[in-house]
Every structure is written in structure tokens, then in C-alpha cells.
Short mmCIF file of C-alpha atoms in Angstrom, two decimals:
data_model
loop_
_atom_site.label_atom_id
_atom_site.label_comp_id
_atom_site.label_asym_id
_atom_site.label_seq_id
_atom_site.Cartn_x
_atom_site.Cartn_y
_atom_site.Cartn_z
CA UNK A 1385 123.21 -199.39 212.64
CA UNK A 1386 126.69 -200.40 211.89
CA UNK A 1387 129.96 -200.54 214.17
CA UNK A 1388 133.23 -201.80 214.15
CA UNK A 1389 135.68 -203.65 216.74
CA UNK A 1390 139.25 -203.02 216.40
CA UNK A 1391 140.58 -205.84 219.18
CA UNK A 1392 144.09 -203.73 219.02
CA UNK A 1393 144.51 -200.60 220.31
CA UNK A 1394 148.56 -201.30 219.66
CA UNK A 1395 150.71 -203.87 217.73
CA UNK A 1396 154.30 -203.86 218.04
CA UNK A 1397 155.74 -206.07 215.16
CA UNK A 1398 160.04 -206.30 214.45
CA UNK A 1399 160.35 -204.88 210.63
CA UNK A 1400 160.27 -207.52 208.23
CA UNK A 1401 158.23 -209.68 210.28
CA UNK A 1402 154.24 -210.55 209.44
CA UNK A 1403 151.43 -208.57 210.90
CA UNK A 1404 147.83 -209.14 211.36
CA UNK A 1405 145.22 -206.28 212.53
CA UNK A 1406 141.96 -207.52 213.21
CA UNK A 1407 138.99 -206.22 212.96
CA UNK A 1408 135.03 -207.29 213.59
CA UNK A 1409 132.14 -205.04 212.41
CA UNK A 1410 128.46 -205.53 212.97
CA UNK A 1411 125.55 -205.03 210.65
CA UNK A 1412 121.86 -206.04 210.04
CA UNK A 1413 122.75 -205.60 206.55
CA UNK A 1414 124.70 -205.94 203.90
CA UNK A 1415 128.08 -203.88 203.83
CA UNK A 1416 131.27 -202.42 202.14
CA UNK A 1417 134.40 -202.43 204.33
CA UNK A 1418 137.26 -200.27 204.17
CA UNK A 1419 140.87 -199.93 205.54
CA UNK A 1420 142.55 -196.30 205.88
CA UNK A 1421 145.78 -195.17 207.35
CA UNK A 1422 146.70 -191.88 208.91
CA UNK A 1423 150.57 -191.36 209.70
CA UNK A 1424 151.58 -188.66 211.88
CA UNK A 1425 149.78 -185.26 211.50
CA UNK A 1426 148.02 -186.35 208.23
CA UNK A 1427 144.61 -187.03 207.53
CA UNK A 1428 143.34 -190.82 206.63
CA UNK A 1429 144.24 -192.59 203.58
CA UNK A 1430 142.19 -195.27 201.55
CA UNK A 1431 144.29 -198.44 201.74
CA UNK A 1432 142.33 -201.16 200.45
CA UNK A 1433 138.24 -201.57 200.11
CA UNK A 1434 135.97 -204.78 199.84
CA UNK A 1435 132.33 -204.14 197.92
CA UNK A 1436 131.73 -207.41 196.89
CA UNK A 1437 133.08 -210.25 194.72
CA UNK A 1438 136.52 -212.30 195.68
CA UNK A 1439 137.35 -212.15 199.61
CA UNK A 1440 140.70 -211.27 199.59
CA UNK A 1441 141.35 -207.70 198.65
CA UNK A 1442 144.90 -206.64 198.05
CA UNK A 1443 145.79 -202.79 198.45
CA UNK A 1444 148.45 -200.43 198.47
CA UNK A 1445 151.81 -200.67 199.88
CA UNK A 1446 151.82 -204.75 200.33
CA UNK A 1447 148.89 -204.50 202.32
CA UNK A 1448 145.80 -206.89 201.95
CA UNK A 1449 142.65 -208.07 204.11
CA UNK A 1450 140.27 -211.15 203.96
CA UNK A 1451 136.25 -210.56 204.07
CA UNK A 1452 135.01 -213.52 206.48
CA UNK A 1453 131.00 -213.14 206.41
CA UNK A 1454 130.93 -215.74 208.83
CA UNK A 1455 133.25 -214.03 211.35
CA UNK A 1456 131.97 -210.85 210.62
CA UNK A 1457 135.53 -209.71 210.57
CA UNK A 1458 137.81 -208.37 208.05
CA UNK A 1459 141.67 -208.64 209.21
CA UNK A 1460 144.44 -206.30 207.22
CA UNK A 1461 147.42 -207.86 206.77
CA UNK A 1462 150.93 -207.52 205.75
CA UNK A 1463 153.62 -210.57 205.25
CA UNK A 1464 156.99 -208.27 205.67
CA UNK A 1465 156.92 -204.67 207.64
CA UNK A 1466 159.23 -201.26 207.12
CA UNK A 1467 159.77 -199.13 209.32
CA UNK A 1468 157.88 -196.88 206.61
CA UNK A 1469 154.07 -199.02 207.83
CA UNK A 1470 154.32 -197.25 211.25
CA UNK A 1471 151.35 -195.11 211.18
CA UNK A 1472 147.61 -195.63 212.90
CA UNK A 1473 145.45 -198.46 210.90
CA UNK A 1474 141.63 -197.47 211.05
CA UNK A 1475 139.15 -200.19 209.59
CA UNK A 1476 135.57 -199.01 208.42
CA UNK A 1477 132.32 -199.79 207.17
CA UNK A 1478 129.40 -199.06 205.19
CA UNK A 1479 126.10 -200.05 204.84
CA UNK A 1480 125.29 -201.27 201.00
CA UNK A 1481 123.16 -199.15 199.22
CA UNK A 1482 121.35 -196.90 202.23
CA UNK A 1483 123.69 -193.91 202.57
CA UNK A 1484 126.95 -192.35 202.19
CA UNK A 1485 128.21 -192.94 205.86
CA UNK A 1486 131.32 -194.57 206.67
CA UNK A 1487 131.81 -195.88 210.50
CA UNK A 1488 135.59 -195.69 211.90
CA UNK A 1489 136.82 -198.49 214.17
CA UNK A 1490 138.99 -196.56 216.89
CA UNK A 1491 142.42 -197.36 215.33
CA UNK A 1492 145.45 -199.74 215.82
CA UNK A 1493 148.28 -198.46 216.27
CA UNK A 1494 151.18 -200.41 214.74
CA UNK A 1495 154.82 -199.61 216.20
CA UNK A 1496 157.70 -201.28 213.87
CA UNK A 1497 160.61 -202.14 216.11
CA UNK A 1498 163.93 -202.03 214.70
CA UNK B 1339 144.14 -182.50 191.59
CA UNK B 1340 144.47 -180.30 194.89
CA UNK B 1341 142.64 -182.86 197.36
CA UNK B 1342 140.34 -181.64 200.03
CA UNK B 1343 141.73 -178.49 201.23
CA UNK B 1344 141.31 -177.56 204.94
CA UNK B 1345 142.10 -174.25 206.41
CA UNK B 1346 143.67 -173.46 209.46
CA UNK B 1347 145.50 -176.15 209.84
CA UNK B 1348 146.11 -175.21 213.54
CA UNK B 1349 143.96 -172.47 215.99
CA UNK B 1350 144.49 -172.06 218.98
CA UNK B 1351 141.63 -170.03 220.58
CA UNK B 1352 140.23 -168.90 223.93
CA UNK B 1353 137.25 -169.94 225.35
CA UNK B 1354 134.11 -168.35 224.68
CA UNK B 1355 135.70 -167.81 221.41
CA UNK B 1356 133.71 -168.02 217.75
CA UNK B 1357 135.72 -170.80 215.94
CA UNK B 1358 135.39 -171.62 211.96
CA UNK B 1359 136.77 -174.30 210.20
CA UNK B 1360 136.70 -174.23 206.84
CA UNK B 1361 136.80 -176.97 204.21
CA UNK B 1362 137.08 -177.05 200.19
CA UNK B 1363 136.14 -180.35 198.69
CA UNK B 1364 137.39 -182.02 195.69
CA UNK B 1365 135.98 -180.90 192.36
CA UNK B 1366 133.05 -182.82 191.46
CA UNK B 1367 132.53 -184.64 194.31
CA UNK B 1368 129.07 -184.21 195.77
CA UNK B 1369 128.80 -185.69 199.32
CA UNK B 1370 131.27 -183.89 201.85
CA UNK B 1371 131.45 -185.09 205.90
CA UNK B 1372 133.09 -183.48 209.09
CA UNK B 1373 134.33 -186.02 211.68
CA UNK B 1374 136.46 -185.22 214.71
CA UNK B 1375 138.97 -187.17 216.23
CA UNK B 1376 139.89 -186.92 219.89
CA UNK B 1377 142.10 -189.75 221.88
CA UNK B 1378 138.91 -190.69 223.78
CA UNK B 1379 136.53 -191.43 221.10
CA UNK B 1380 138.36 -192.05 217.88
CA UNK B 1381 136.66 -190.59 214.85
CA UNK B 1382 133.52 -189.28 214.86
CA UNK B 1383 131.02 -188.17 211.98
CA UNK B 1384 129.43 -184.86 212.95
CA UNK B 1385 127.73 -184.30 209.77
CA UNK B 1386 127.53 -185.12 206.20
CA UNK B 1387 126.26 -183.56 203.05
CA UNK B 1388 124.69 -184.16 199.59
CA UNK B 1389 124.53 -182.18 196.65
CA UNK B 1390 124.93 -178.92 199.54
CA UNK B 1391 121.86 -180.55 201.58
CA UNK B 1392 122.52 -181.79 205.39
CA UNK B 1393 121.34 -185.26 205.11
CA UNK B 1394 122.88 -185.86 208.89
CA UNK B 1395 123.20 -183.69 211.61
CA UNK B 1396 122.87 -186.39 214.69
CA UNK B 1397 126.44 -186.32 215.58
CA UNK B 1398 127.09 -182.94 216.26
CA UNK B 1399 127.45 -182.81 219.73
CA UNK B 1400 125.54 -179.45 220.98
CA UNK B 1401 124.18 -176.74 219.88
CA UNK B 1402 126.81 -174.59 219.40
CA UNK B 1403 128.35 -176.50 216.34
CA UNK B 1404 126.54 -175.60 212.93
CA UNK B 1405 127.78 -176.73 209.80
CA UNK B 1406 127.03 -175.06 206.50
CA UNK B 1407 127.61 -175.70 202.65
CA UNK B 1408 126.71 -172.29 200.62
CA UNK B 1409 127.75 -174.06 197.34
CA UNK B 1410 129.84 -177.56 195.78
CA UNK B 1411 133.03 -175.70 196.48
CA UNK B 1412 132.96 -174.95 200.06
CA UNK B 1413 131.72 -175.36 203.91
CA UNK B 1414 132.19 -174.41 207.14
CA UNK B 1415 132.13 -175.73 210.56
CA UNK B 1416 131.33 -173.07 213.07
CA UNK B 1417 131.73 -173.62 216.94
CA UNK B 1418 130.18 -170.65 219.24
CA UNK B 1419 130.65 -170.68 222.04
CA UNK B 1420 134.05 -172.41 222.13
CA UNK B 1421 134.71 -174.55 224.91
CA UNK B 1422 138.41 -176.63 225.79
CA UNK B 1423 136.19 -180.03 225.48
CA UNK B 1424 136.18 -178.54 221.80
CA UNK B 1425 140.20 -179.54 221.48
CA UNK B 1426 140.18 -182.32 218.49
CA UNK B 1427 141.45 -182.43 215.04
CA UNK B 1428 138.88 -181.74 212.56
CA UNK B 1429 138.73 -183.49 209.35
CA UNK B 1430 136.72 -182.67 206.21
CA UNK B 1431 136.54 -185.61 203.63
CA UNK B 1432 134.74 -186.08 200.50
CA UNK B 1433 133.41 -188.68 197.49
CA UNK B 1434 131.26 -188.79 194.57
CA UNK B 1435 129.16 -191.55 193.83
CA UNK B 1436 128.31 -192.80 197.15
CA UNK B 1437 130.87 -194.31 200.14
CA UNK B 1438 131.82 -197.00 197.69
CA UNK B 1439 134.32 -195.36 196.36
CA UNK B 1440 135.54 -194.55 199.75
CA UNK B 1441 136.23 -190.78 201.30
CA UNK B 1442 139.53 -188.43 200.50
CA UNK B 1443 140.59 -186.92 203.56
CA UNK B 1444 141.65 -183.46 204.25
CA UNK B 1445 144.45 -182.80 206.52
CA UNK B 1446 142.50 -181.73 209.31
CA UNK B 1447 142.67 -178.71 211.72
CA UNK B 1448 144.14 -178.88 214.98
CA UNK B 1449 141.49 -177.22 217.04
CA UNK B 1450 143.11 -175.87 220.72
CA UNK B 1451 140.83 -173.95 222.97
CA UNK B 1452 142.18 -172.46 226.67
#
């Protein structure tokens, strides 16, 4: 089976600054990984995806995250932060090839301060 | 495109009370999944389809949950007897062509039961 470790339940971060959200997931097998985000009183949102090839996946609104097979982690991250990226950041995997589940970390929360 | 299309977006209900939740998938897409999302416990997959079938039922919680997909266009999560442990925002998502291509997310349905 397949889980995932966000370390973050929060992450306060000044606008314009850099933010990192980690995440670790655990497999026996093979995976895809995912990042969504849900802002307030919406349902979640594909932000970026990794399937295979080139580590570092870029995604939508600046966002992008680094596979690390090694660390079993992929980390979503951002170099400058609007107010706009506050919203709950939920990373996800898959296991390649067996079914069509997708496993949800928990979520990170990430609070822009002014 | 209209998305995944959820409906009621918010019940409020009493205990003891028959709730259904009902979800319209994209066109086309042939796998559709329920998760529900509580404080406590994040996002969790009750149950997915396939081409109409129940391929996974082990997340829903009790017995009074059932899940049903009469055709590609619709399904329907059914709680009896409601209970206020039920209170969670339901989401309906769905994909074609497997979870590589990640899910598209309803807006969910604010479930309240007194």
C-alpha cells in the first residue's frame, strides 16, 4: 500500500518570499505523484504531476516540485508568493500501473503574511 | 466543459435522517471516486468506480453508506441512517485513462447532521 507524509500541517511565508512544502510518500512500488490545491470552499485542483522522465516538474501558477527516489520525497515549491497562493496544498500518490487510486497526504496549509 | 457537478452543495439534516449526495461526472470519463474530508482525517477515498463497476468499497466506513452508479452520467452516495459523525464535505472526482492523468474535483457537499 501507498501513503504519504506531509511534515507541515502549516507554513506561514511573507509574500514574495520562497516557500518549500515537503512531502515523503511510501511505496513497495513504483509510483506517480501529484500536487493539488483546494482554496477556500472549493474542491482540489491538479497543480503539477510527476509520471516519469525529468525530476523536476514545473506546474501551474509558478509552482514546481523535485522527484527524489532516494528520499522518497517530492517537495512543491515556489521562489516568490502572492497573497493569491494562500489556499491548502495536498500532495498525492499513485501506484504505477495497478489501479486508479490516488492517496491524499493530510494537507499544508500555507498562510501568506502581508 | 461543465466539470464534475455535485449537488447539494450544502444539507443540513437531522439525525436518523436518509441523506443522498449526488454526483455527475465529466463526459467521457470512466473511473469516478467519493472521498470525504473531515479536519481529523484529511481526505479519504470511500469508493471508486470503473466503467459503472465498484472496483473499491473498503473505505466506506459502515454499513449505512452505499454508493451507486446506474449509468456513465451519474451516482449517488446514500447515508441511512444519518449520524452527526457523518458531518464532512463530500467530494466526487473523476478521470479517464487511469490516475495518470490525475482526478477533476467536484465542489463537494457540505454534509451537516444534528
Amino acid at each position: 500500500a501507498q501513503s504519504v507524509t506531509q511534515l507541515d500541517s502549516q507554513v506561514p511565508v511573507f509574500e514574495e518570499a520562497p516557500v518549500e512544502l515537503r512531502c515523503n510518500y511510501s511505496s513497495s512500488v513504483s509510483v506517480y505523484l501529484f500536487w493539488y490545491v483546494q482554496y477556500p470552499n472549493q474542491g482540489l485542483q491538479l497543480l503539477l504531476k510527476y509520471l516519469s522522465g525529468s525530476t523536476l516538474v514545473k506546474g501551474i501558477n509558478g509552482f514546481e516540485a523535485e522527484f527524489n527516489k532516494s528520499q522518497t520525497s517530492f517537495h512543491l515549491r515556489k521562489p516568490s508568493v502572492h497573497i493569491s497562493d494562500t489556499a491548502e496544498y495536498f500532495c498525492a500518490v499513485s501506484a504505477l500501473n495497478r489501479d486508479d487510486k490516488i492517496i491524499f497526504g493530510k494537507g499544508t496549509r500555507l498562510h501568506i503574511l502581508p | 466543459d461543465a466539470g464534475v457537478i455535485q449537488s447539494p452543495r450544502h444539507e443540513v439534516t437531522e439525525m436518523g435522517q436518509e441523506v443522498t449526495l449526488r454526483c455527475k461526472p465529466i463526459s467521457g470519463h470512466n473511473s469516478l471516486f467519493w472521498y470525504r474530508q473531515t479536519m481529523m482525517r484529511g481526505l479519504e477515498l470511500l469508493i471508486y468506480f470503473n466503467n459503472n463497476v465498484p472496483i473499491d468499497d473498503s473505505g466506506m466506513p459502515e454499513d449505512r453508506f452505499s454508493a451507486k452508479m446506474p449509468n456513465a452520467s451519474f451516482s449517488t452516495l446514500k447515508i441511512q441512517p444519518s449520524e452527526p459523525r457523518d458531518s464532512a464535505v463530500y467530494f466526487c472526482a473523476s478521470t479517464s485513462m487511469g490516475a495518470a492523468r490525475g482526478y477533476t474535483f467536484g465542489s463537494g457537499t457540505r454534509l451537516t447532521v444534528v
